[in-house]
mmCIF file of C-alpha atoms in Angstrom:
data_model
loop_
_atom_site.group_PDB
_atom_site.id
_atom_site.type_symbol
_atom_site.label_atom_id
_atom_site.label_comp_id
_atom_site.label_asym_id
_atom_site.label_seq_id
_atom_site.Cartn_x
_atom_site.Cartn_y
_atom_site.Cartn_z
ATOM 1 C CA ALA A 290 -3.078 2.985 -4.886
ATOM 2 C CA ALA A 291 0.170 3.371 -6.752
ATOM 3 C CA ALA A 292 3.848 3.237 -5.907
ATOM 4 C CA GLY A 293 5.941 5.880 -7.664
ATOM 5 C CA ALA A 294 9.655 6.566 -7.866
ATOM 6 C CA VAL A 295 11.805 9.458 -8.990
ATOM 7 C CA GLY A 296 15.521 8.816 -9.271
ATOM 8 C CA SER A 297 18.498 7.903 -11.412
ATOM 9 C CA GLY A 298 20.595 4.949 -12.431
ATOM 10 C CA SER A 299 20.719 2.546 -15.354
ATOM 11 C CA ALA A 300 21.273 -1.109 -16.024
ATOM 12 C CA ALA A 301 21.115 -3.424 -18.983
ATOM 13 C CA LEU A 302 17.892 -5.415 -19.011
ATOM 14 C CA PRO A 303 18.669 -9.151 -18.745
ATOM 15 C CA ALA A 304 17.037 -11.404 -21.281
ATOM 16 C CA LEU A 305 14.540 -14.106 -20.330
ATOM 17 C CA SER A 306 16.951 -16.976 -20.724
ATOM 18 C CA SER A 307 14.725 -19.971 -19.956
ATOM 19 C CA SER A 308 14.470 -22.592 -22.658
ATOM 20 C CA GLY A 309 12.018 -21.834 -25.406
ATOM 21 C CA ALA A 310 12.289 -18.050 -25.000
ATOM 22 C CA ALA A 311 13.952 -15.662 -27.415
ATOM 23 C CA VAL A 312 14.355 -11.910 -27.194
ATOM 24 C CA VAL A 313 12.894 -10.433 -30.352
ATOM 25 C CA ALA A 314 13.033 -6.706 -29.553
ATOM 26 C CA THR A 315 14.772 -4.594 -26.950
ATOM 27 C CA ASP A 316 14.430 -0.836 -26.948
ATOM 28 C CA ALA A 317 17.460 1.250 -26.075
ATOM 29 C CA PRO A 318 17.299 2.642 -22.514
ATOM 30 C CA VAL A 319 15.527 5.985 -22.358
ATOM 31 C CA THR A 320 16.360 8.640 -19.782
ATOM 32 C CA LEU A 321 13.055 9.875 -18.380
ATOM 33 C CA LEU A 322 14.671 12.500 -16.164
ATOM 34 C CA PRO A 323 18.254 12.867 -14.960
ATOM 35 C CA GLY A 324 19.392 9.365 -14.093
ATOM 36 C CA VAL A 325 15.998 7.626 -14.262
ATOM 37 C CA THR A 326 15.933 5.080 -17.073
ATOM 38 C CA PHE A 327 13.168 3.181 -18.826
ATOM 39 C CA GLU A 328 13.662 0.077 -20.931
ATOM 40 C CA ARG A 329 11.190 -2.175 -22.756
ATOM 41 C CA GLN A 330 11.810 -5.712 -23.905
ATOM 42 C CA VAL A 331 9.620 -8.089 -25.904
ATOM 43 C CA THR A 332 10.381 -11.796 -25.604
ATOM 44 C CA LEU A 333 8.852 -14.561 -27.704
ATOM 45 C CA THR A 334 8.030 -17.613 -25.573
ATOM 46 C CA SER A 335 6.235 -20.894 -26.226
ATOM 47 C CA HIS A 336 3.167 -19.317 -24.592
ATOM 48 C CA GLY A 337 3.251 -16.199 -26.755
ATOM 49 C CA PRO A 338 4.984 -12.804 -26.653
ATOM 50 C CA VAL A 339 5.801 -11.165 -23.316
ATOM 51 C CA ALA A 340 6.338 -7.392 -23.015
ATOM 52 C CA LEU A 341 8.389 -6.289 -20.002
ATOM 53 C CA ASN A 342 8.868 -2.669 -18.875
ATOM 54 C CA VAL A 343 11.589 -1.721 -16.390
ATOM 55 C CA ILE A 344 12.413 1.533 -14.628
ATOM 56 C CA VAL A 345 15.595 1.961 -12.567
ATOM 57 C CA ALA A 346 16.145 4.799 -10.105
ATOM 58 C CA PRO A 347 18.683 5.386 -7.308
ATOM 59 C CA ARG A 348 18.131 4.903 -3.596
ATOM 60 C CA PRO A 349 15.365 7.284 -2.450
ATOM 61 C CA GLY A 350 16.604 10.369 -0.655
ATOM 62 C CA GLY A 351 16.544 14.139 -0.877
ATOM 63 C CA LEU A 352 14.405 15.266 -3.793
ATOM 64 C CA LEU A 353 14.151 11.706 -5.094
ATOM 65 C CA THR A 354 11.470 9.730 -3.268
ATOM 66 C CA LEU A 355 9.565 6.471 -3.436
ATOM 67 C CA GLU A 356 6.014 7.155 -2.293
ATOM 68 C CA SER A 357 2.542 5.662 -2.216
ATOM 69 C CA ALA A 358 -0.256 7.575 -3.913
ATOM 70 C CA LEU A 359 -4.018 7.327 -3.424
ATOM 71 C CA SER A 360 -6.652 7.455 -6.108
ATOM 72 C CA ASN A 361 -8.501 10.791 -5.943
ATOM 73 C CA ASP A 362 -6.127 11.693 -3.077
ATOM 74 C CA ALA A 363 -8.533 9.857 -0.763
ATOM 75 C CA VAL A 364 -9.019 6.319 0.528
ATOM 76 C CA PRO A 365 -12.310 5.450 -1.251
ATOM 77 C CA GLY A 366 -12.799 5.470 -5.006
ATOM 78 C CA THR A 367 -10.721 4.478 -8.010
ATOM 79 C CA GLU A 368 -8.546 6.357 -10.482
ATOM 80 C CA SER A 369 -6.231 5.221 -13.257
ATOM 81 C CA LEU A 370 -2.483 5.369 -12.724
ATOM 82 C CA THR A 371 -2.207 7.782 -15.672
ATOM 83 C CA SER A 372 -4.751 10.111 -14.079
ATOM 84 C CA ILE A 373 -2.946 9.970 -10.727
ATOM 85 C CA GLN A 374 0.328 11.002 -12.346
ATOM 86 C CA ARG A 375 -1.307 13.804 -14.343
ATOM 87 C CA ARG A 376 -2.845 15.111 -11.124
ATOM 88 C CA LEU A 377 0.562 15.068 -9.419
ATOM 89 C CA ALA A 378 2.328 16.715 -12.373
ATOM 90 C CA PRO A 379 2.044 20.328 -11.118
ATOM 91 C CA SER A 380 4.033 19.486 -7.989
ATOM 92 C CA ALA A 381 6.354 16.642 -9.049
ATOM 93 C CA THR A 382 7.810 14.710 -11.939
ATOM 94 C CA THR A 383 6.700 11.115 -11.423
ATOM 95 C CA VAL A 384 7.065 7.646 -12.825
ATOM 96 C CA GLY A 385 5.087 4.815 -11.290
ATOM 97 C CA VAL A 386 3.493 1.401 -11.379
ATOM 98 C CA SER A 387 0.174 0.098 -10.139
ATOM 99 C CA GLY A 388 0.198 -0.756 -6.455
ATOM 100 C CA ASP A 389 -2.286 -2.500 -4.187
ATOM 101 C CA PHE A 390 -5.469 -4.305 -5.114
ATOM 102 C CA THR A 391 -8.752 -2.584 -4.268
ATOM 103 C CA THR A 392 -11.989 -3.744 -2.717
ATOM 104 C CA ARG A 393 -15.261 -3.526 -4.629
ATOM 105 C CA ALA A 394 -15.882 -0.216 -2.864
ATOM 106 C CA GLY A 395 -12.582 1.146 -4.208
ATOM 107 C CA ARG A 396 -10.653 1.014 -0.936
ATOM 108 C CA PRO A 397 -7.078 -0.321 -0.842
ATOM 109 C CA ALA A 398 -6.984 -3.956 0.213
ATOM 110 C CA GLY A 399 -3.926 -3.400 2.399
ATOM 111 C CA VAL A 400 -1.800 -0.811 4.093
ATOM 112 C CA VAL A 401 -1.355 2.802 3.031
ATOM 113 C CA ILE A 402 1.164 5.017 4.803
ATOM 114 C CA ARG A 403 1.880 8.479 3.416
ATOM 115 C CA ALA A 404 4.351 10.914 4.955
ATOM 116 C CA GLY A 405 4.415 8.763 8.095
ATOM 117 C CA SER A 406 0.622 8.801 8.549
ATOM 118 C CA LEU A 407 -1.274 5.507 8.600
ATOM 119 C CA GLN A 408 -4.177 5.976 6.182
ATOM 120 C CA HIS A 409 -5.382 2.389 5.870
ATOM 121 C CA GLN A 410 -4.658 -0.653 8.001
ATOM 122 C CA PRO A 411 -2.505 -3.519 6.667
ATOM 123 C CA LEU A 412 -3.851 -6.847 5.496
ATOM 124 C CA ALA A 413 -1.998 -9.200 7.836
ATOM 125 C CA THR A 414 -2.218 -12.215 5.516
ATOM 126 C CA ARG A 415 -0.333 -10.501 2.671
ATOM 127 C CA VAL A 416 3.061 -8.847 2.433
ATOM 128 C CA SER A 417 3.180 -5.059 2.698
ATOM 129 C CA LEU A 418 5.904 -2.897 1.143
ATOM 130 C CA GLY A 419 7.311 0.015 3.136
ATOM 131 C CA VAL A 420 10.110 2.534 2.615
ATOM 132 C CA ASP A 421 11.857 4.062 5.604
ATOM 133 C CA ALA A 422 13.481 7.458 6.039
ATOM 134 C CA GLU A 423 16.831 6.087 4.753
ATOM 135 C CA GLY A 424 15.257 4.881 1.519
ATOM 136 C CA THR A 425 15.392 1.177 2.428
ATOM 137 C CA LEU A 426 12.521 -1.072 1.401
ATOM 138 C CA ARG A 427 10.882 -3.292 3.998
ATOM 139 C CA ALA A 428 8.726 -6.245 2.996
ATOM 140 C CA ALA A 429 6.774 -8.013 5.724
ATOM 141 C CA LYS A 430 3.390 -9.251 6.824
ATOM 142 C CA VAL A 431 2.295 -6.387 9.049
ATOM 143 C CA GLN A 432 -0.510 -6.394 11.609
ATOM 144 C CA LEU A 433 -2.299 -3.444 13.233
ATOM 145 C CA LEU A 434 -2.555 -3.703 17.026
ATOM 146 C CA GLY A 435 -4.647 -0.612 17.680
ATOM 147 C CA THR A 436 -6.213 0.503 20.956
ATOM 148 C CA TRP A 437 -8.279 3.392 22.281
ATOM 149 C CA GLN A 438 -8.840 4.497 25.862
ATOM 150 C CA GLY A 439 -11.305 6.844 27.514
ATOM 151 C CA SER A 440 -12.207 6.602 31.186
ATOM 152 C CA GLY A 441 -11.994 2.783 31.119
ATOM 153 C CA PRO A 442 -9.381 0.205 30.119
ATOM 154 C CA ARG A 443 -7.645 0.102 26.765
ATOM 155 C CA ARG A 444 -9.925 -1.372 24.126
ATOM 156 C CA LEU A 445 -9.415 -2.732 20.634
ATOM 157 C CA LEU A 446 -9.268 -0.459 17.585
ATOM 158 C CA SER A 447 -9.420 -2.658 14.493
ATOM 159 C CA LEU A 448 -9.526 -0.421 11.427
ATOM 160 C CA VAL A 449 -8.235 2.815 9.957
ATOM 161 C CA ASN A 450 -10.501 4.361 7.317
ATOM 162 C CA GLY A 451 -12.520 1.189 6.894
ATOM 163 C CA PRO A 452 -16.138 0.385 7.840
ATOM 164 C CA PRO A 453 -16.501 -1.518 11.138
ATOM 165 C CA THR A 454 -18.619 -4.657 11.326
ATOM 166 C CA GLY A 455 -19.921 -6.655 14.252
ATOM 167 C CA LYS A 456 -18.454 -5.103 17.398
ATOM 168 C CA GLN A 457 -15.487 -3.368 15.747
ATOM 169 C CA LEU A 458 -14.271 0.208 16.178
ATOM 170 C CA ALA A 459 -12.591 2.201 13.399
ATOM 171 C CA LEU A 460 -10.662 5.455 13.172
ATOM 172 C CA TYR A 461 -11.562 7.764 10.286
ATOM 173 C CA THR A 462 -9.006 10.461 9.424
ATOM 174 C CA PRO A 463 -8.997 13.300 6.845
ATOM 175 C CA ALA A 464 -7.419 10.831 4.386
ATOM 176 C CA TRP A 465 -10.872 9.280 4.021
ATOM 177 C CA GLY A 466 -12.547 12.473 2.866
ATOM 178 C CA PRO A 467 -14.767 15.194 4.345
ATOM 179 C CA THR A 468 -17.355 12.956 6.078
ATOM 180 C CA THR A 469 -17.693 9.434 7.421
ATOM 181 C CA PRO A 470 -19.816 7.094 5.285
ATOM 182 C CA ALA A 471 -23.522 6.778 6.022
ATOM 183 C CA SER A 472 -24.163 3.619 8.013
ATOM 184 C CA ASN A 473 -27.056 2.390 10.132
ATOM 185 C CA GLY A 474 -26.329 1.357 13.695
ATOM 186 C CA THR A 475 -23.043 3.175 14.273
ATOM 187 C CA VAL A 476 -22.013 5.537 17.071
ATOM 188 C CA GLU A 477 -19.513 8.229 16.103
ATOM 189 C CA LEU A 478 -17.249 10.360 18.274
ATOM 190 C CA VAL A 479 -15.509 13.369 16.740
ATOM 191 C CA LEU A 480 -12.017 14.099 18.099
ATOM 192 C CA GLN A 481 -10.676 17.623 17.637
ATOM 193 C CA PRO A 482 -7.877 18.439 17.639
ATOM 194 C CA PHE A 483 -6.240 15.131 16.815
ATOM 195 C CA PRO A 484 -2.690 14.644 15.472
ATOM 196 C CA PRO A 485 -1.714 12.765 12.297
ATOM 197 C CA ALA A 486 -2.255 9.027 12.688
ATOM 198 C CA THR A 487 1.360 7.954 13.110
ATOM 199 C CA SER A 488 2.182 4.517 14.463
ATOM 200 C CA GLY A 489 3.973 3.647 17.674
ATOM 201 C CA GLY A 490 3.366 6.507 20.083
ATOM 202 C CA GLU A 491 0.296 7.679 21.961
ATOM 203 C CA LEU A 492 -2.140 9.968 20.132
ATOM 204 C CA THR A 493 -4.506 12.153 22.172
ATOM 205 C CA GLY A 494 -7.634 13.971 21.055
ATOM 206 C CA THR A 495 -10.559 15.744 22.688
ATOM 207 C CA ALA A 496 -14.088 14.374 22.246
ATOM 208 C CA THR A 497 -16.258 17.170 20.834
ATOM 209 C CA VAL A 498 -19.357 15.636 19.198
ATOM 210 C CA VAL A 499 -21.345 12.394 19.491
ATOM 211 C CA ALA A 500 -23.381 11.362 16.425
ATOM 212 C CA TYR A 501 -25.213 8.353 15.009
ATOM 213 C CA GLY A 502 -25.598 6.700 11.614
ATOM 214 C CA GLY A 503 -22.629 8.148 9.741
ATOM 215 C CA GLY A 504 -22.174 11.396 7.876
ATOM 216 C CA SER A 505 -20.058 13.053 10.582
ATOM 217 C CA GLN A 506 -17.730 15.817 9.504
ATOM 218 C CA ILE A 507 -14.061 14.761 9.703
ATOM 219 C CA PRO A 508 -12.187 17.921 10.788
ATOM 220 C CA PRO A 509 -8.980 18.675 8.864
ATOM 221 C CA ASP A 510 -7.224 18.765 12.248
ATOM 222 C CA GLY A 511 -9.223 15.917 13.756
ATOM 223 C CA ALA A 512 -10.587 12.399 13.368
ATOM 224 C CA VAL A 513 -13.720 10.364 14.073
ATOM 225 C CA LEU A 514 -14.118 7.095 15.984
ATOM 226 C CA VAL A 515 -16.872 4.926 14.480
ATOM 227 C CA ALA A 516 -18.120 1.941 16.481
ATOM 228 C CA ARG A 517 -20.711 -0.833 16.393
ATOM 229 C CA GLY A 518 -22.162 -3.279 18.904
ATOM 230 C CA ALA A 519 -20.307 -3.634 22.189
ATOM 231 C CA SER A 520 -17.653 -1.160 21.000
ATOM 232 C CA ALA A 521 -20.372 1.459 20.456
ATOM 233 C CA ARG A 522 -21.695 0.954 23.971
ATOM 234 C CA ASN A 523 -18.193 1.258 25.427
ATOM 235 C CA LEU A 524 -17.561 4.403 23.402
ATOM 236 C CA LEU A 525 -20.722 6.059 24.724
ATOM 237 C CA ALA A 526 -19.946 5.080 28.301
ATOM 238 C CA GLU A 527 -16.219 5.854 28.418
ATOM 239 C CA ALA A 528 -15.652 8.804 26.053
ATOM 240 C CA LYS A 529 -17.875 11.734 27.010
ATOM 241 C CA VAL A 530 -17.817 15.090 25.218
ATOM 242 C CA GLY A 531 -14.989 17.219 26.555
ATOM 243 C CA GLN A 532 -12.960 14.195 27.638
ATOM 244 C CA GLN A 533 -9.473 13.231 26.459
ATOM 245 C CA VAL A 534 -9.293 10.035 24.386
ATOM 246 C CA LYS A 535 -5.980 8.234 23.844
ATOM 247 C CA LEU A 536 -5.154 6.037 20.863
ATOM 248 C CA ARG A 537 -2.232 3.804 19.960
ATOM 249 C CA LEU A 538 -1.683 2.535 16.404
ATOM 250 C CA VAL A 539 0.963 -0.140 16.838
ATOM 251 C CA LEU A 540 2.252 -1.990 13.772
ATOM 252 C CA LYS A 541 3.812 -5.407 14.282
ATOM 253 C CA PRO A 542 6.607 -5.801 13.312
ATOM 254 C CA ASP A 543 7.648 -2.298 14.338
ATOM 255 C CA TRP A 544 7.241 -0.027 11.328
ATOM 256 C CA SER A 545 7.465 3.266 13.210
ATOM 257 C CA GLY A 546 10.357 4.280 10.926
ATOM 258 C CA VAL A 547 8.390 3.680 7.712
ATOM 259 C CA VAL A 548 7.349 6.922 6.005
ATOM 260 C CA ASP A 549 5.473 5.448 3.032
ATOM 261 C CA ALA A 550 3.917 2.053 2.426
ATOM 262 C CA VAL A 551 1.550 0.264 0.099
ATOM 263 C CA GLY A 552 -0.122 -3.132 0.244
ATOM 264 C CA GLY A 553 0.207 -5.819 -2.378
ATOM 265 C CA GLY A 554 1.985 -9.116 -2.389
ATOM 266 C CA PRO A 555 2.997 -11.789 -2.843
ATOM 267 C CA LEU A 556 6.633 -11.570 -1.797
ATOM 268 C CA LEU A 557 8.664 -12.198 -4.963
ATOM 269 C CA VAL A 558 12.311 -12.044 -3.877
ATOM 270 C CA ARG A 559 13.934 -12.545 -0.467
ATOM 271 C CA ASP A 560 17.712 -12.153 0.018
ATOM 272 C CA GLY A 561 18.226 -12.214 -3.742
ATOM 273 C CA VAL A 562 16.371 -15.508 -4.230
ATOM 274 C CA ALA A 563 13.078 -15.914 -6.094
ATOM 275 C CA VAL A 564 10.280 -17.105 -3.800
ATOM 276 C CA PHE A 565 8.699 -20.207 -5.329
ATOM 277 C CA ARG A 566 5.885 -20.740 -2.805
ATOM 278 C CA PRO A 567 4.839 -17.415 -1.263
ATOM 279 C CA THR A 568 2.846 -17.666 1.958
ATOM 280 C CA ASP A 569 0.608 -14.694 1.117
ATOM 281 C CA ALA A 570 -3.122 -15.397 1.080
ATOM 282 C CA PHE A 571 -3.742 -15.576 -2.665
ATOM 283 C CA PRO A 572 -5.661 -18.259 -4.580
ATOM 284 C CA GLY A 573 -3.303 -20.630 -6.367
ATOM 285 C CA PRO A 574 -4.805 -19.940 -9.806
ATOM 286 C CA ASP A 575 -4.014 -16.225 -9.403
ATOM 287 C CA LEU A 576 -0.337 -17.049 -8.915
ATOM 288 C CA LEU A 577 -0.152 -19.583 -11.742
ATOM 289 C CA ALA A 578 -2.040 -17.613 -14.382
ATOM 290 C CA ARG A 579 -0.143 -15.624 -16.995
ATOM 291 C CA LYS A 580 -1.405 -12.086 -16.619
ATOM 292 C CA ALA A 581 -0.366 -8.455 -16.285
ATOM 293 C CA ARG A 582 1.699 -7.893 -13.130
ATOM 294 C CA SER A 583 3.770 -5.172 -11.484
ATOM 295 C CA ALA A 584 6.627 -5.314 -8.989
ATOM 296 C CA VAL A 585 8.802 -3.054 -6.861
ATOM 297 C CA GLY A 586 12.269 -4.141 -5.740
ATOM 298 C CA GLN A 587 15.569 -2.869 -4.392
ATOM 299 C CA ARG A 588 19.145 -3.774 -5.227
ATOM 300 C CA ALA A 589 21.986 -4.103 -2.741
ATOM 301 C CA ASP A 590 23.202 -0.585 -3.610
ATOM 302 C CA GLY A 591 19.787 0.820 -2.713
ATOM 303 C CA SER A 592 18.627 1.494 -6.252
ATOM 304 C CA ILE A 593 14.950 0.922 -6.982
ATOM 305 C CA VAL A 594 13.560 -1.266 -9.762
ATOM 306 C CA LEU A 595 9.959 -0.846 -10.918
ATOM 307 C CA ALA A 596 8.811 -3.527 -13.366
ATOM 308 C CA THR A 597 5.574 -4.263 -15.170
ATOM 309 C CA VAL A 598 4.633 -7.003 -17.573
ATOM 310 C CA ASP A 599 1.734 -6.457 -19.946
ATOM 311 C CA GLY A 600 -0.887 -9.186 -20.158
ATOM 312 C CA GLY A 601 -4.221 -10.249 -21.563
ATOM 313 C CA ARG A 602 -3.309 -9.450 -25.171
ATOM 314 C CA PRO A 603 -2.286 -12.663 -26.970
ATOM 315 C CA ALA A 604 -0.894 -10.854 -30.002
ATOM 316 C CA ALA A 605 1.188 -8.417 -27.920
ATOM 317 C CA SER A 606 1.847 -9.872 -24.451
ATOM 318 C CA VAL A 607 0.385 -12.883 -22.648
ATOM 319 C CA GLY A 608 1.752 -11.892 -19.232
ATOM 320 C CA MET A 609 3.679 -13.913 -16.660
ATOM 321 C CA THR A 610 3.037 -16.212 -13.742
ATOM 322 C CA ASN A 611 3.978 -14.949 -10.298
ATOM 323 C CA PHE A 612 7.138 -17.081 -10.181
ATOM 324 C CA GLU A 613 8.201 -16.003 -13.666
ATOM 325 C CA LEU A 614 8.049 -12.381 -12.511
ATOM 326 C CA ALA A 615 10.028 -13.323 -9.398
ATOM 327 C CA ARG A 616 12.771 -14.807 -11.589
ATOM 328 C CA VAL A 617 12.819 -11.670 -13.753
ATOM 329 C CA MET A 618 13.290 -9.505 -10.646
ATOM 330 C CA VAL A 619 16.224 -11.682 -9.572
ATOM 331 C CA ARG A 620 17.790 -11.239 -13.021
ATOM 332 C CA LEU A 621 17.344 -7.500 -12.561
ATOM 333 C CA GLY A 622 19.586 -7.791 -9.521
ATOM 334 C CA VAL A 623 17.199 -7.029 -6.661
ATOM 335 C CA GLU A 624 17.620 -8.362 -3.132
ATOM 336 C CA VAL A 625 13.961 -7.906 -2.192
ATOM 337 C CA ALA A 626 10.816 -7.481 -4.281
ATOM 338 C CA VAL A 627 7.044 -7.530 -3.876
#
């Protein structure tokens, strides 16, 4: 997944001022489109050179938006950031940075919300980044409290566009692709029509088809419930063809006002202060290693800062630790960053 921004605004790029670091090259700010600036800085440190890239854009609003984007315009699979932006070029002028991590199967590790529709559940142990309708960034550990209900009591819905295990039940929407994945031992219930998977309110669909083992067609105006174990037995018993099925996709804390979101983490900046010990579930070595990293932050005036540091190339850029990137985001003036 990728987070992209279109906007305007400019700011001088602060130097890395810690001891043992010297700025050796700073490119003049470049206007990418009206008001959106790009600046690149190379700093020589005791660990080697560090190349930092910074984009500044105004508060999202109107024609200028901060949005999440999916590889291949679908939940599974991978695609380079450059390819994503080329694919979007016919409909928008974009500038972006890499977003969430992906699983081995190419699914986002955390949340994806696009145009208000929940397209992948959050990873509750890591910070998610959301943008609301007013263009304000929200950074929080978000949890999905999903339920479904047929003729019986409300029951747990654990996943959105992710394969259920054990006794879990998942909701597959058109954001996944044309069909549910093949899988032995699953029971599938097609709902059509079914509204976009927004969070907060009640969503109602009509059960139309029962199937087994994956490969069910996901209607463009529908969805599919996929269940295993005890959840599969409950689905068969309590959601007959022709019956109304009710779902709730509740995000805690309440993110019903968030229109776009992407997973990631760790939290870098809170209330203008660099976070030294993030509580996100990441291995310590991943935070301490100098590597390529990307960040999204927001200043007090609402302007957006996208930053990347190159890494893994000793002669060009060795990268940064997580805390070093947090300090850079503070120097760039943000109040919150992930």
